[in-house]
Short mmCIF file of C-alpha atoms in Angstrom, two decimals:
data_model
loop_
_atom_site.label_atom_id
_atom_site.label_comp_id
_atom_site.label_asym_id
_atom_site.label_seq_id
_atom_site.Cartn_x
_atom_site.Cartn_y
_atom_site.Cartn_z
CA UNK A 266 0.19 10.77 -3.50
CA UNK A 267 -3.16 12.59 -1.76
CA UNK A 268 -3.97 13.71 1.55
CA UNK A 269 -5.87 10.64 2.55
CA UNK A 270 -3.91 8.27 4.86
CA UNK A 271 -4.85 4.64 4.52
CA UNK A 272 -6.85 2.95 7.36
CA UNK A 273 -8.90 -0.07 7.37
CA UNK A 274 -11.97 1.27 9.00
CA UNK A 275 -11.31 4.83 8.48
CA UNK A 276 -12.23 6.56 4.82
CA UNK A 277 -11.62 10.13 5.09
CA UNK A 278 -8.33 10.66 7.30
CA UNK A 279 -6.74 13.33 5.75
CA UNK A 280 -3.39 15.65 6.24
CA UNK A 281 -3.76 19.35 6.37
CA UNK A 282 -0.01 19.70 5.35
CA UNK A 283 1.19 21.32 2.11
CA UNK A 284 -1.42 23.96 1.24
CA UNK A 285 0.47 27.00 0.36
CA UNK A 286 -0.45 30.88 1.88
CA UNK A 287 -1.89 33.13 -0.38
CA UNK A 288 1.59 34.69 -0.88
CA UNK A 289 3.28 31.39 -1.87
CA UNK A 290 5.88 31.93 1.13
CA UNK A 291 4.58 29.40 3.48
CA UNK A 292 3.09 26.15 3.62
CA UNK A 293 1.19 24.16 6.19
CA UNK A 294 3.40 22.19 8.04
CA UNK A 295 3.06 18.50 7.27
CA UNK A 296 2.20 15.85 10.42
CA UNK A 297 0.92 18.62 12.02
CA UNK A 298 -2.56 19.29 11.74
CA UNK A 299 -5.40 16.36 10.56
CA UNK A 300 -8.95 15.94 10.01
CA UNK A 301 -11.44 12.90 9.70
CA UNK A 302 -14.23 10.93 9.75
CA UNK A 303 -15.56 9.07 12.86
CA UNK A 304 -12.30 7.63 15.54
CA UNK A 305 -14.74 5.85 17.38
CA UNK A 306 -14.30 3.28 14.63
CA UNK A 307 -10.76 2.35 16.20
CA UNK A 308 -10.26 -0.27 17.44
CA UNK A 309 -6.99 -1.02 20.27
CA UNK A 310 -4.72 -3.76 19.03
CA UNK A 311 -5.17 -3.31 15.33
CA UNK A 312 -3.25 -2.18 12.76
CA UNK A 313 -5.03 0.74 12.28
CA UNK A 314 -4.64 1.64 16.25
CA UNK A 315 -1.15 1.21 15.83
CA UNK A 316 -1.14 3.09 12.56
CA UNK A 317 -3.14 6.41 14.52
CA UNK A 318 -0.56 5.89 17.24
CA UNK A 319 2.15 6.59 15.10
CA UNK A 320 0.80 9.88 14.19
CA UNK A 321 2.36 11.17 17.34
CA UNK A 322 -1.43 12.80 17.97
CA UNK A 323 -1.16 14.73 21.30
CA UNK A 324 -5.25 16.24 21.02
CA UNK A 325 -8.80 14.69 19.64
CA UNK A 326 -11.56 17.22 19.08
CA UNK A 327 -14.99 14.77 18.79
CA UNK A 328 -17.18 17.48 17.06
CA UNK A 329 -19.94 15.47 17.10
CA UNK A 330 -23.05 15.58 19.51
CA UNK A 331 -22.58 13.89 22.57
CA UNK A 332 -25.09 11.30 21.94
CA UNK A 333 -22.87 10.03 18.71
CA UNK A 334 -20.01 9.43 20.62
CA UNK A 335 -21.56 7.53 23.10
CA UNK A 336 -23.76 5.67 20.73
CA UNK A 337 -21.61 5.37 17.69
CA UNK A 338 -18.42 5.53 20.12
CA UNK A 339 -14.84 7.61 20.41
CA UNK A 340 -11.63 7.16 19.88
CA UNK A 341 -10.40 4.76 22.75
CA UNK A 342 -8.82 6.33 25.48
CA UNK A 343 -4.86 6.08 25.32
CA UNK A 344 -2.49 8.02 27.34
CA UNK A 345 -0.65 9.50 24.23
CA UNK A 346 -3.25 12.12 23.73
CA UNK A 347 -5.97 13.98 25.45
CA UNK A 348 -10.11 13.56 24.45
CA UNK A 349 -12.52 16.97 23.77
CA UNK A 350 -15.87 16.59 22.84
CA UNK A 351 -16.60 19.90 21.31
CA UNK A 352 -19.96 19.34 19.85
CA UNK A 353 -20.37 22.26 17.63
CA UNK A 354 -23.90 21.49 15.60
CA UNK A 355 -27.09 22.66 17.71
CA UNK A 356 -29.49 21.62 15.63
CA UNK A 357 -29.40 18.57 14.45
CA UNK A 358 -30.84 17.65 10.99
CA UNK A 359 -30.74 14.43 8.84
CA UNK A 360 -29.55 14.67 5.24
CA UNK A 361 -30.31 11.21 4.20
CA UNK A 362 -33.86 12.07 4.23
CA UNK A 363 -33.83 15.16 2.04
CA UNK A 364 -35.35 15.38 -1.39
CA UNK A 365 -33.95 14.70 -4.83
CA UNK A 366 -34.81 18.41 -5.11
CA UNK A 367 -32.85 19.68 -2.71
CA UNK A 368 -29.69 21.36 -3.70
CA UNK A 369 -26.58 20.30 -1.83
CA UNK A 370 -24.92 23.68 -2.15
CA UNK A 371 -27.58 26.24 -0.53
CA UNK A 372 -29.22 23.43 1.34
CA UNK A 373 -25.47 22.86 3.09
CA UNK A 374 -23.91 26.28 3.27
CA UNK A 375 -27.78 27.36 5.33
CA UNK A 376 -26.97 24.65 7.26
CA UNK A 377 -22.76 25.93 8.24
CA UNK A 378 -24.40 29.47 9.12
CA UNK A 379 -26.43 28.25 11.42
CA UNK A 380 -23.81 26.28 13.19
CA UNK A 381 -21.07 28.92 12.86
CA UNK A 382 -24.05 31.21 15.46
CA UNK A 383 -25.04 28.38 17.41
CA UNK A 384 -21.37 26.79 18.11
CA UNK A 385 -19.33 30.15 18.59
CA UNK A 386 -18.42 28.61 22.32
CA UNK A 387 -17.60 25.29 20.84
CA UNK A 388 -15.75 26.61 17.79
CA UNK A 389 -13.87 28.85 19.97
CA UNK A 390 -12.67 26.51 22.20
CA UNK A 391 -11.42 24.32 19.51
CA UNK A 392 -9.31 27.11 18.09
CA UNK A 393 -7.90 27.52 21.29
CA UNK A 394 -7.08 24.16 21.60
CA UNK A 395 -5.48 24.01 18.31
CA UNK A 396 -3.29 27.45 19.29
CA UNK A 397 -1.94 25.80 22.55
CA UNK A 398 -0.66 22.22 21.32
CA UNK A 399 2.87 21.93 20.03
CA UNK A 400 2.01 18.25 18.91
CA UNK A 401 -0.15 16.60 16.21
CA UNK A 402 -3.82 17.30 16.58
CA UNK A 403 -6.69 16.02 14.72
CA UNK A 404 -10.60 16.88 14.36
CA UNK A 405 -13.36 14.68 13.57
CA UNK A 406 -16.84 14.71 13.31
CA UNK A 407 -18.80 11.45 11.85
CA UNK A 408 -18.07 11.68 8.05
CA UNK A 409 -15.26 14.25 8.65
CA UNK A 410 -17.05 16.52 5.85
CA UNK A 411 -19.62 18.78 7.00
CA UNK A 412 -18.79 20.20 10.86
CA UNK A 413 -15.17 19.09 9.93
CA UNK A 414 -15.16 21.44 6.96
CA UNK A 415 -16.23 23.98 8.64
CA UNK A 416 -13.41 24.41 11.80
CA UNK A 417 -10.55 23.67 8.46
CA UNK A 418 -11.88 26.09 6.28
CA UNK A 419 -11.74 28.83 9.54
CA UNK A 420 -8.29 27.29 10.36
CA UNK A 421 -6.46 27.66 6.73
CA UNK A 422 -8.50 30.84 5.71
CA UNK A 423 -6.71 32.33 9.18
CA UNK A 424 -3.10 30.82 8.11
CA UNK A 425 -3.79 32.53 4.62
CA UNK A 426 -4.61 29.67 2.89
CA UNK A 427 -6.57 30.88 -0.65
CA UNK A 428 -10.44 30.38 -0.22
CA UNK A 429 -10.14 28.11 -3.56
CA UNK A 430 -7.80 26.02 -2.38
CA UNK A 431 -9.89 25.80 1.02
CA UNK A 432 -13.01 24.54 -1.70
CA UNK A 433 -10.70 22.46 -3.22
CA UNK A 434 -9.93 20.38 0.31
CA UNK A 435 -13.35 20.47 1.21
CA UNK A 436 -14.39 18.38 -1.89
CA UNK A 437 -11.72 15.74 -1.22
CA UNK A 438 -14.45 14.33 0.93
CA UNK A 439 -15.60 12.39 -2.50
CA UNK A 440 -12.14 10.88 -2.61
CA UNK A 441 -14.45 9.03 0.43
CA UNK A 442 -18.07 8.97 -0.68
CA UNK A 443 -18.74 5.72 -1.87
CA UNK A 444 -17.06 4.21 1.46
CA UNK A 445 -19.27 6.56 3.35
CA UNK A 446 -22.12 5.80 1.55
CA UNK A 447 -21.72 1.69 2.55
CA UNK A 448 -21.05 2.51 5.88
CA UNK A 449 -24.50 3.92 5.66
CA UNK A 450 -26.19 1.35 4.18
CA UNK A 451 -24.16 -1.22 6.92
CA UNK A 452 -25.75 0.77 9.45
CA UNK A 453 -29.18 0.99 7.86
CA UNK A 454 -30.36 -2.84 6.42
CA UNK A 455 -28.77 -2.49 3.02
CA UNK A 456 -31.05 0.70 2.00
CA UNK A 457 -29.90 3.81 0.36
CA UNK A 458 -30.03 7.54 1.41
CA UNK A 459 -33.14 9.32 0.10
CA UNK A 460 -30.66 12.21 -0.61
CA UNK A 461 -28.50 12.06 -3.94
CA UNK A 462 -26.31 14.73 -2.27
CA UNK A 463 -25.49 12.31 0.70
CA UNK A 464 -21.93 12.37 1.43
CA UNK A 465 -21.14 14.40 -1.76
CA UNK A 466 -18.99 17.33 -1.06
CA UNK A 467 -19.16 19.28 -4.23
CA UNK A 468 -16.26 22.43 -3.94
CA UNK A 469 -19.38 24.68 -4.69
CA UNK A 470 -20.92 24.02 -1.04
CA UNK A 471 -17.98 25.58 0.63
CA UNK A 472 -18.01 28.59 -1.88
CA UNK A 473 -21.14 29.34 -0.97
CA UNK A 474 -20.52 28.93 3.13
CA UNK A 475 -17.78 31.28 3.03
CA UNK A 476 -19.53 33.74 0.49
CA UNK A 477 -22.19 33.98 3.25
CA UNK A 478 -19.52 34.38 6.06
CA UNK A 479 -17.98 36.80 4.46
CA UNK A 480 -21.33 38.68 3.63
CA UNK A 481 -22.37 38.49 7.19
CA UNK A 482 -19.56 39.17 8.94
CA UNK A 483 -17.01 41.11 6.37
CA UNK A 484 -14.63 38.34 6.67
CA UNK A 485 -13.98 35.46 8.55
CA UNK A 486 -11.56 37.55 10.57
CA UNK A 487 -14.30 39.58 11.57
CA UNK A 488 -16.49 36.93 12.35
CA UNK A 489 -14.01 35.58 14.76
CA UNK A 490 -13.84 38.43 16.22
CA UNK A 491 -17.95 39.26 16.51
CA UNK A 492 -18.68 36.31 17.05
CA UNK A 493 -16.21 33.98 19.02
CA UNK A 494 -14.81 37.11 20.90
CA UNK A 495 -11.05 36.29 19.82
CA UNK A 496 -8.61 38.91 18.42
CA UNK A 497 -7.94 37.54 15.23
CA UNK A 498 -4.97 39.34 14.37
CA UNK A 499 -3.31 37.17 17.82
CA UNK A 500 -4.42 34.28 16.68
CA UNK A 501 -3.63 33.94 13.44
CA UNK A 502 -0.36 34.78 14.33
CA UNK A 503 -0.17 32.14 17.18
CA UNK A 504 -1.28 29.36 14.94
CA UNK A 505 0.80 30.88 11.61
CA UNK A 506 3.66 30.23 13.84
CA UNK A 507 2.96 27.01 15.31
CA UNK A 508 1.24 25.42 11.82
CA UNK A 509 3.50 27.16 8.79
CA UNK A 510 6.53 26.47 7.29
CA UNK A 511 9.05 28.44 4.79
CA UNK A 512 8.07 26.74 1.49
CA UNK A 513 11.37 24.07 1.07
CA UNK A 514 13.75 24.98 -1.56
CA UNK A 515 15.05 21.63 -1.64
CA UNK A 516 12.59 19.06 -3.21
CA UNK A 517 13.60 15.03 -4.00
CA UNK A 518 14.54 13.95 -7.14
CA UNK A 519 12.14 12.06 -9.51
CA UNK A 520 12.40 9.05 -10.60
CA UNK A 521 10.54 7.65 -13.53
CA UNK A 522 9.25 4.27 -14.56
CA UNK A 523 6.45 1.67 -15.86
CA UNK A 524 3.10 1.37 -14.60
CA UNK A 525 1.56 -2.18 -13.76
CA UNK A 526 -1.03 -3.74 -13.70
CA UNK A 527 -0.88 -3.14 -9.95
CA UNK A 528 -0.93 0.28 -10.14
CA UNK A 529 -4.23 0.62 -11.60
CA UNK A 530 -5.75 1.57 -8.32
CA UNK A 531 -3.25 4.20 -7.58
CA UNK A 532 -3.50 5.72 -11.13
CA UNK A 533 -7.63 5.79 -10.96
CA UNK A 534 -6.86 7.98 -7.24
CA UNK A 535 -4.73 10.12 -9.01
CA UNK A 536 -6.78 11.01 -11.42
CA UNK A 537 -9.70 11.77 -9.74
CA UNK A 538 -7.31 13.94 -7.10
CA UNK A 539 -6.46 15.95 -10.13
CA UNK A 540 -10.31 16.18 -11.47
CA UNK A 541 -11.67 17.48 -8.19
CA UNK A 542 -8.49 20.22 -8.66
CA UNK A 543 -9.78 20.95 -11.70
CA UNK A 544 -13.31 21.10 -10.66
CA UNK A 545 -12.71 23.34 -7.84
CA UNK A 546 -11.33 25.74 -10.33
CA UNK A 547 -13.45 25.85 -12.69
CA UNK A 548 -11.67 23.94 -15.53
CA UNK A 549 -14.28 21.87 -17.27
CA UNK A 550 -11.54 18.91 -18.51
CA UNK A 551 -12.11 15.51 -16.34
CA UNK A 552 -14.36 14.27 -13.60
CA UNK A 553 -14.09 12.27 -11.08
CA UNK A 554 -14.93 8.74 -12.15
CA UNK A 555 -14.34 9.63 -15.55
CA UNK A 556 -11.17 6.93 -15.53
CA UNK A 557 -11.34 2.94 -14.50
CA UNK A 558 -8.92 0.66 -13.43
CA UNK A 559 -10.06 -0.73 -16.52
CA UNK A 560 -8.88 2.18 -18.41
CA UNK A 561 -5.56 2.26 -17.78
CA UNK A 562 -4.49 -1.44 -17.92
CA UNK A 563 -6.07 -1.39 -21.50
CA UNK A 564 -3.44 1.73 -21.72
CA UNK A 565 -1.17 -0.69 -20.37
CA UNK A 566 -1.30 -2.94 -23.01
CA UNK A 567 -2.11 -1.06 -25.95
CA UNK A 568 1.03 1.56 -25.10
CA UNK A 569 2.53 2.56 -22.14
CA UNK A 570 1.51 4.17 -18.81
CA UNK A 571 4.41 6.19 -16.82
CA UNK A 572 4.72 6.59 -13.16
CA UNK A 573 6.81 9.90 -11.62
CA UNK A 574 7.74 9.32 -7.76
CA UNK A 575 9.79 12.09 -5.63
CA UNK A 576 11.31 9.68 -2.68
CA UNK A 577 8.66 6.84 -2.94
CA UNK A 578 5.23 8.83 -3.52
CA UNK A 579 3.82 9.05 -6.70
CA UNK A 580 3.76 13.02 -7.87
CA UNK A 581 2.32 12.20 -11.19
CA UNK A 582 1.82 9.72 -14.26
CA UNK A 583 1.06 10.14 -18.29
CA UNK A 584 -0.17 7.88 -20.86
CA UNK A 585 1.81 7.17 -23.89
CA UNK A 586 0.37 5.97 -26.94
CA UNK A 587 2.33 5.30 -30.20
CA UNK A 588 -1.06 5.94 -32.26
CA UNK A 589 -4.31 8.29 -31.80
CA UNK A 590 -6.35 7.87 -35.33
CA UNK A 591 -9.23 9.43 -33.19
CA UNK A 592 -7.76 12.60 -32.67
CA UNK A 593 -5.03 12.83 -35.62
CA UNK A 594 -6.40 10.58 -38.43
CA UNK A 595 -4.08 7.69 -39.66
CA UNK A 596 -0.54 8.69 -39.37
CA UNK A 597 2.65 6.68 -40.30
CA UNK A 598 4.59 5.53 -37.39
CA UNK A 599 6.50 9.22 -36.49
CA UNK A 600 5.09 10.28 -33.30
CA UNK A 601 4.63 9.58 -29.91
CA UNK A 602 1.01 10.83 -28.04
CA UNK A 603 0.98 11.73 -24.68
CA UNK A 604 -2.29 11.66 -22.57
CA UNK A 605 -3.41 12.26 -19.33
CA UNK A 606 -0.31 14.23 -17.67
CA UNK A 607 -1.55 14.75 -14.33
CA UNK A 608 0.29 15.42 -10.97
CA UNK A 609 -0.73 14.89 -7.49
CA UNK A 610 -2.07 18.47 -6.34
CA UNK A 611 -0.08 20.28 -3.48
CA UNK A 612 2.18 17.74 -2.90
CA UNK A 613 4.06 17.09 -5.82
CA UNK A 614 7.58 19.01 -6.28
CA UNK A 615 7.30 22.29 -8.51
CA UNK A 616 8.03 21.24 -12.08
CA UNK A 617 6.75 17.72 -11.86
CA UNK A 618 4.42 18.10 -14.91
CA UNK A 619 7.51 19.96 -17.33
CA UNK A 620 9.50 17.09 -16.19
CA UNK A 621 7.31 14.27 -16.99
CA UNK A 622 6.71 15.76 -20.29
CA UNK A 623 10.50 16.12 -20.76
CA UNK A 624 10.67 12.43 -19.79
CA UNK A 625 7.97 10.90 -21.76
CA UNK A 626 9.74 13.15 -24.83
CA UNK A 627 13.07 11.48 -23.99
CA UNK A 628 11.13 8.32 -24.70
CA UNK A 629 9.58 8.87 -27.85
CA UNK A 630 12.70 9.89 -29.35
CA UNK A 631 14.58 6.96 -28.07
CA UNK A 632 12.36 4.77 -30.62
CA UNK A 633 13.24 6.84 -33.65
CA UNK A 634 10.05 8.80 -33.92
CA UNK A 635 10.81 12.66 -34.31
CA UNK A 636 7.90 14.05 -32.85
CA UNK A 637 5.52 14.00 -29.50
CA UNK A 638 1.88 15.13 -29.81
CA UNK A 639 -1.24 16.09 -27.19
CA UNK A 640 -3.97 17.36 -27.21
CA UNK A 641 -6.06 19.63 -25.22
CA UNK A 642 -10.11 21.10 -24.62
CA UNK A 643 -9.75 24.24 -27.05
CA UNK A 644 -12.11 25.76 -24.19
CA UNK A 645 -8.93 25.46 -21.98
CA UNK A 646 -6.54 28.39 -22.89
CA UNK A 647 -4.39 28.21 -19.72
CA UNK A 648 -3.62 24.46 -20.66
CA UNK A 649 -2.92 25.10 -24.06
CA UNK A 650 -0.40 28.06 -23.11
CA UNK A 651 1.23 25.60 -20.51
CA UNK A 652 1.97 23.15 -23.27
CA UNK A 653 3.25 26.00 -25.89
CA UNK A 654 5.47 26.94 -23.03
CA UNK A 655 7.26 23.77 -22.94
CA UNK A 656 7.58 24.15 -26.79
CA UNK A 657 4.72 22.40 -28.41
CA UNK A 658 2.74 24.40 -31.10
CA UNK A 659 -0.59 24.12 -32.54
CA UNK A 660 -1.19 22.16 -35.26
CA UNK A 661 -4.49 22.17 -35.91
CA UNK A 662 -8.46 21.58 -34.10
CA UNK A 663 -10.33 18.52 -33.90
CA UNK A 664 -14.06 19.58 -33.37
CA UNK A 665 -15.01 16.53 -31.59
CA UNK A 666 -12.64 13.64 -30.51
CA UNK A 667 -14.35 10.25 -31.46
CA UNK A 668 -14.41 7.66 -28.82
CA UNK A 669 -10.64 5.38 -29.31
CA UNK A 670 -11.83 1.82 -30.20
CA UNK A 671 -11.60 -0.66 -27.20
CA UNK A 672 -10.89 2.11 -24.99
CA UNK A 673 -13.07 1.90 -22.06
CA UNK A 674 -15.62 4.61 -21.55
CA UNK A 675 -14.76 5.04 -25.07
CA UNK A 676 -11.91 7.92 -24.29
CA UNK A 677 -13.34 10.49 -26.51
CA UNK A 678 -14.16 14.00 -26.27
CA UNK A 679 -17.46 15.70 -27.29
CA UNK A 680 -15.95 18.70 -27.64
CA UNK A 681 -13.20 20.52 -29.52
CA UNK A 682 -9.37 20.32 -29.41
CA UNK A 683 -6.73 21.40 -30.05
CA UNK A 684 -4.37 19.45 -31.48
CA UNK A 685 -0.54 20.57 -30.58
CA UNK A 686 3.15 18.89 -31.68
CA UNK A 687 6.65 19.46 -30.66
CA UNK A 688 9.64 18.02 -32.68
CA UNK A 689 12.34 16.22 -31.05
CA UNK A 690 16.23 16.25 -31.43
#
């Protein structure tokens, strides 16, 4: 369903696979390239070990200072793959410690510059090292956010990966914050960071970092070149050919059925995967958080929560309610309301969303109802044309959308929508 691979001990082990080239042709190849937080927390024998070993991971780069890996250890030694310490960060700093006042965005993106001049010899190496293997290879630093960030963003910004999309991947770091944030306080006697931006990776830091490359350097082509003394040109085409894939054609079919109570967790991941999507580009709709487990088993019972899975993965989900008084007033028993379509970002097959609205429409009509309502922010146009697409048609505006009784977090709207319907049969 998201990039993050489950480990034990590991919170931010993520695949680089699926990201599409600017041109839509190509996509990273999955299996193929990773990044993450700290291996040294690995242990041999364990699940997890045997989990990492399955990767098929020919190449570690430990991009932390050589004093973390020997105090905070590596990755054990295994003769499967090959160990660099690449420590690309010169100057250390401490973000716990910062101020309430301190921005994460500038504060962060000063703080990249600095060690995309001081770890040009570092950097480069690791994009050599990345050219040359024909096997799985993964980076790391300790929260596999900050110095990781910075060698994926250079890495999918030279396979033509989008600069958005590299924001977006960036802030899938708070998929992992709170985990982060307890490993801190493990390793710290229970306290908390000083810093509120402490292992936040808001999409706007990496906007900014490559909004200063870019000023700098021209591009981050040129900066390659100026700085790390590479031809660019020859090495994006080295790593195009060793990392991208023709975009499939072929995708597996969905299949469709009812959430449990069990899925709760999965759904709340989902959801917050699609809000940092939205975030990234600008949509002002959910945020992360904004949903508890809570949330949806109440949807549970009170309707009905859908699940959409293309060969065992969850690609999306959508709430169906048979009543919404908050948004459309009391209503005799005609229509179905659908809520909270979302699909896994980047990896779920093209037409996932039209499909689990055809779905959830094949639904209401099997009860005898004759038409399906949604609604949507009025302040989201592209949203609204998506759903008039697939043939609904506005009905009317609501210009704030009370909080639904015994919803948690109350599941209202301060601000307007717009209320659309599509009749079925």
């Amino acid at each position: 369903m998201d990039r993050h691979i489950p480990f034990e001990t590991l919170h931010n082990f993520r695949d680089l696979g699926g990201y599409r080239t600017a041109d839509g042709r190509h996509r990273v190849r999955p299996g193929r390239l990773f990044r993450a937080d700290s291996l040294g927390r690995l242990t041999e024998g364990t699940p997890d070990w045997e989990r990492f070993l399955s990767l098929g991971v020919g190449t570690v780069i430990d991009l932390r200072h050589p004093w973390e890996a020997e105090g905070r250890g590596r990755v054990p030694a295994h003769p499967s793959f090959t160990y660099r310490n690449l420590s690309i960060e010169h100057r250390p700093y401490d973000q716990a410690v910062q101020g309430a006042d301190v921005d994460p965005a500038p504060y962060l993106a000063e703080r990249y510059m600095e060690v995309a001049h001081d770890g040009a010899k570092e950097i480069r190496e690791a994009l050599e090292l990345i050219a040359a293997t024909d096997a799985p290879l993964v980076f790391h630093c300790a929260s596999g956010k900050d110095r990781t960030g910075q060698l994926a963003a250079l890495v999918l910004g030279l396979l033509g990966v989008e600069e958005q999309v590299i924001a977006e991947d960036f802030s899938l770091t708070e998929l992992a914050t709170e985990a982060l944030l307890a490993d801190w306080r493990a390793r710290n006697d229970g306290r908390t960071p000083a810093w509120p931006g402490f292992g936040r990776a808001p999409a706007q830091v990496m906007r900014l970092y490559l909004a200063a490359l870019n000023s700098r350097y021209g591009s981050a082509e040129r900066y390659v070149a100026q700085v790390l003394g590479l031809d660019p040109r020859a090495l994006a085409t080295t790593l195009r050919g060793k990392l991208l894939e023709p975009v499939p054609t072929a995708w597996p079919e969905l299949t469709f059925h009812r959430a449990t109570p069990e899925d709760a967790p999965a759904l709340v991941r989902l959801h917050d995967t699609a809000a940092l999507w939205q975030t990234a580009r600008g949509i002002d709709q959910w945020t992360p958080g904004g949903k508890s487990e809570a949330h949806f088993r109440t949807r549970m019972r009170e309707g009905e929560v859908w699940l959409a899975r293309a060969a065992g993965v969850i690609a999306g989900a959508w709430e169906l309610w048979w009543d919404d008084p908050a948004a459309w007033g009391p209503r005799p028993p005609e229509a179905g309301y659908v809520h909270r379509l979302m699909t896994a970002p980047h990896t779920s097959p093209p037409g996932t969303g039209r499909r689990m609205l055809a779905h959830a429409e094949s639904v209401i009509a099997a009860t005898g109802r004759a038409c399906a309502r949604l609604d949507c922010l009025a302040s989201n146009p592209r949203l609204r044309a998506y759903y008039e697409a697939a043939g609904y048609k506005v009905v009317g505006e609501q210009r704030a959308k009370p909080p639904t009784p015994g919803s948690p977090g109350g599941g209202g709207s301060p601000y307007a929508v717009t209320l659309l319907e599509k009749r079925l049969g």
